[in-house]
Amino acid sequence: MTVTFYYSSVSSSMEIKKNQQKIEMILSSKKIDFKKLDIAMDEDAKKQMREIVGNPKALPPQLCNGDHYCGDYNAFEAAVEEETLAEFLKLK
């Protein structure tokens, strides 16, 4: 399955922008294939993200693998620090 990275190209929050950039940089540097879905440009993607997350007010960035929710930025960062990113992204 492919990792899906839900993000927003339009955000007033610098924290969200930085978190999104860090996720993209880490996934790319580790050569992990992922698909980016911009919830600011695609209402269906936003609905899908919130449905998978299980929270009608969830904000990006969010990660999933197929229909399996992986986590948000904080969970991603913890997985990177603990060197369990492959497990977090459900690649193993």
mmCIF file of C-alpha atoms in Angstrom:
data_model
loop_
_atom_site.group_PDB
_atom_site.id
_atom_site.type_symbol
_atom_site.label_atom_id
_atom_site.label_comp_id
_atom_site.label_asym_id
_atom_site.label_seq_id
_atom_site.Cartn_x
_atom_site.Cartn_y
_atom_site.Cartn_z
ATOM 1 C CA MET A 1 0.000 0.000 0.000
ATOM 2 C CA THR A 2 0.985 3.615 -0.481
ATOM 3 C CA VAL A 3 1.477 6.099 2.316
ATOM 4 C CA THR A 4 -0.837 9.084 1.952
ATOM 5 C CA PHE A 5 0.270 12.447 3.299
ATOM 6 C CA TYR A 6 -2.632 14.833 3.869
ATOM 7 C CA TYR A 7 -1.491 18.451 3.911
ATOM 8 C CA SER A 8 -2.789 21.946 3.238
ATOM 9 C CA SER A 9 -1.198 24.312 0.747
ATOM 10 C CA VAL A 10 -3.129 27.150 2.399
ATOM 11 C CA SER A 11 -2.540 27.575 6.104
ATOM 12 C CA SER A 12 -2.148 30.625 8.295
ATOM 13 C CA SER A 13 -0.284 28.570 10.887
ATOM 14 C CA MET A 14 3.495 28.600 10.581
ATOM 15 C CA GLU A 15 3.629 25.546 12.844
ATOM 16 C CA ILE A 16 1.473 23.504 10.457
ATOM 17 C CA LYS A 17 3.577 24.648 7.478
ATOM 18 C CA LYS A 18 6.835 23.684 9.223
ATOM 19 C CA ASN A 19 5.446 20.327 10.334
ATOM 20 C CA GLN A 20 4.290 19.555 6.796
ATOM 21 C CA GLN A 21 7.694 20.485 5.372
ATOM 22 C CA LYS A 22 9.472 18.291 7.905
ATOM 23 C CA ILE A 23 7.282 15.270 7.118
ATOM 24 C CA GLU A 24 7.834 15.687 3.387
ATOM 25 C CA MET A 25 11.587 16.142 3.852
ATOM 26 C CA ILE A 26 11.923 13.019 6.028
ATOM 27 C CA LEU A 27 9.768 10.811 3.794
ATOM 28 C CA SER A 28 11.728 11.939 0.719
ATOM 29 C CA SER A 29 15.127 11.528 2.382
ATOM 30 C CA LYS A 30 14.248 7.985 3.453
ATOM 31 C CA LYS A 31 12.994 7.238 -0.086
ATOM 32 C CA ILE A 32 9.533 6.298 1.155
ATOM 33 C CA ASP A 33 6.938 6.428 -1.613
ATOM 34 C CA PHE A 34 4.029 8.637 -0.664
ATOM 35 C CA LYS A 35 1.088 10.395 -2.225
ATOM 36 C CA LYS A 36 0.308 13.992 -1.254
ATOM 37 C CA LEU A 37 -3.312 15.083 -0.996
ATOM 38 C CA ASP A 38 -3.985 18.796 -0.577
ATOM 39 C CA ILE A 39 -7.103 19.193 1.555
ATOM 40 C CA ALA A 40 -7.240 22.921 0.768
ATOM 41 C CA MET A 41 -7.831 22.202 -2.920
ATOM 42 C CA ASP A 42 -9.875 18.999 -2.633
ATOM 43 C CA GLU A 43 -12.910 18.902 -0.344
ATOM 44 C CA ASP A 44 -13.260 15.140 -0.895
ATOM 45 C CA ALA A 45 -9.690 14.641 0.339
ATOM 46 C CA LYS A 46 -10.501 16.641 3.482
ATOM 47 C CA LYS A 47 -13.586 14.516 4.144
ATOM 48 C CA GLN A 48 -11.617 11.333 3.505
ATOM 49 C CA MET A 49 -8.816 12.426 5.857
ATOM 50 C CA ARG A 50 -11.242 13.271 8.649
ATOM 51 C CA GLU A 51 -13.115 10.001 8.155
ATOM 52 C CA ILE A 52 -9.908 7.922 8.355
ATOM 53 C CA VAL A 53 -8.671 9.896 11.378
ATOM 54 C CA GLY A 54 -12.059 9.543 13.056
ATOM 55 C CA ASN A 55 -12.247 13.222 13.965
ATOM 56 C CA PRO A 56 -14.521 15.652 12.077
ATOM 57 C CA LYS A 57 -12.222 18.554 13.019
ATOM 58 C CA ALA A 58 -8.833 16.932 12.319
ATOM 59 C CA LEU A 59 -6.211 19.260 10.856
ATOM 60 C CA PRO A 60 -3.252 18.430 8.633
ATOM 61 C CA PRO A 61 -0.699 17.046 8.513
ATOM 62 C CA GLN A 62 -2.027 13.494 8.817
ATOM 63 C CA LEU A 63 -0.618 10.214 7.524
ATOM 64 C CA CYS A 64 -2.272 6.968 6.567
ATOM 65 C CA ASN A 65 -1.466 3.809 4.655
ATOM 66 C CA GLY A 66 -4.433 2.751 2.569
ATOM 67 C CA ASP A 67 -7.424 2.976 4.895
ATOM 68 C CA HIS A 68 -5.231 2.499 7.979
ATOM 69 C CA TYR A 69 -4.617 5.650 10.007
ATOM 70 C CA CYS A 70 -0.970 6.067 11.005
ATOM 71 C CA GLY A 71 -1.048 9.327 12.953
ATOM 72 C CA ASP A 72 -0.486 13.053 13.075
ATOM 73 C CA TYR A 73 2.721 15.082 13.184
ATOM 74 C CA ASN A 74 3.436 14.392 16.864
ATOM 75 C CA ALA A 75 3.115 10.636 16.371
ATOM 76 C CA PHE A 76 5.268 10.860 13.226
ATOM 77 C CA GLU A 77 7.973 12.790 15.058
ATOM 78 C CA ALA A 78 7.956 10.263 17.925
ATOM 79 C CA ALA A 79 8.340 7.393 15.425
ATOM 80 C CA VAL A 80 11.305 9.146 13.795
ATOM 81 C CA GLU A 81 12.963 9.714 17.185
ATOM 82 C CA GLU A 82 12.340 6.094 18.242
ATOM 83 C CA GLU A 83 13.500 4.793 14.832
ATOM 84 C CA THR A 84 10.163 3.019 14.301
ATOM 85 C CA LEU A 85 9.045 4.956 11.227
ATOM 86 C CA ALA A 86 8.489 1.871 9.033
ATOM 87 C CA GLU A 87 6.240 0.325 11.680
ATOM 88 C CA PHE A 88 4.433 3.639 12.252
ATOM 89 C CA LEU A 89 3.711 3.937 8.519
ATOM 90 C CA LYS A 90 2.628 0.269 8.441
ATOM 91 C CA LEU A 91 5.316 -0.622 5.913
ATOM 92 C CA LYS A 92 6.415 -3.676 7.945
#
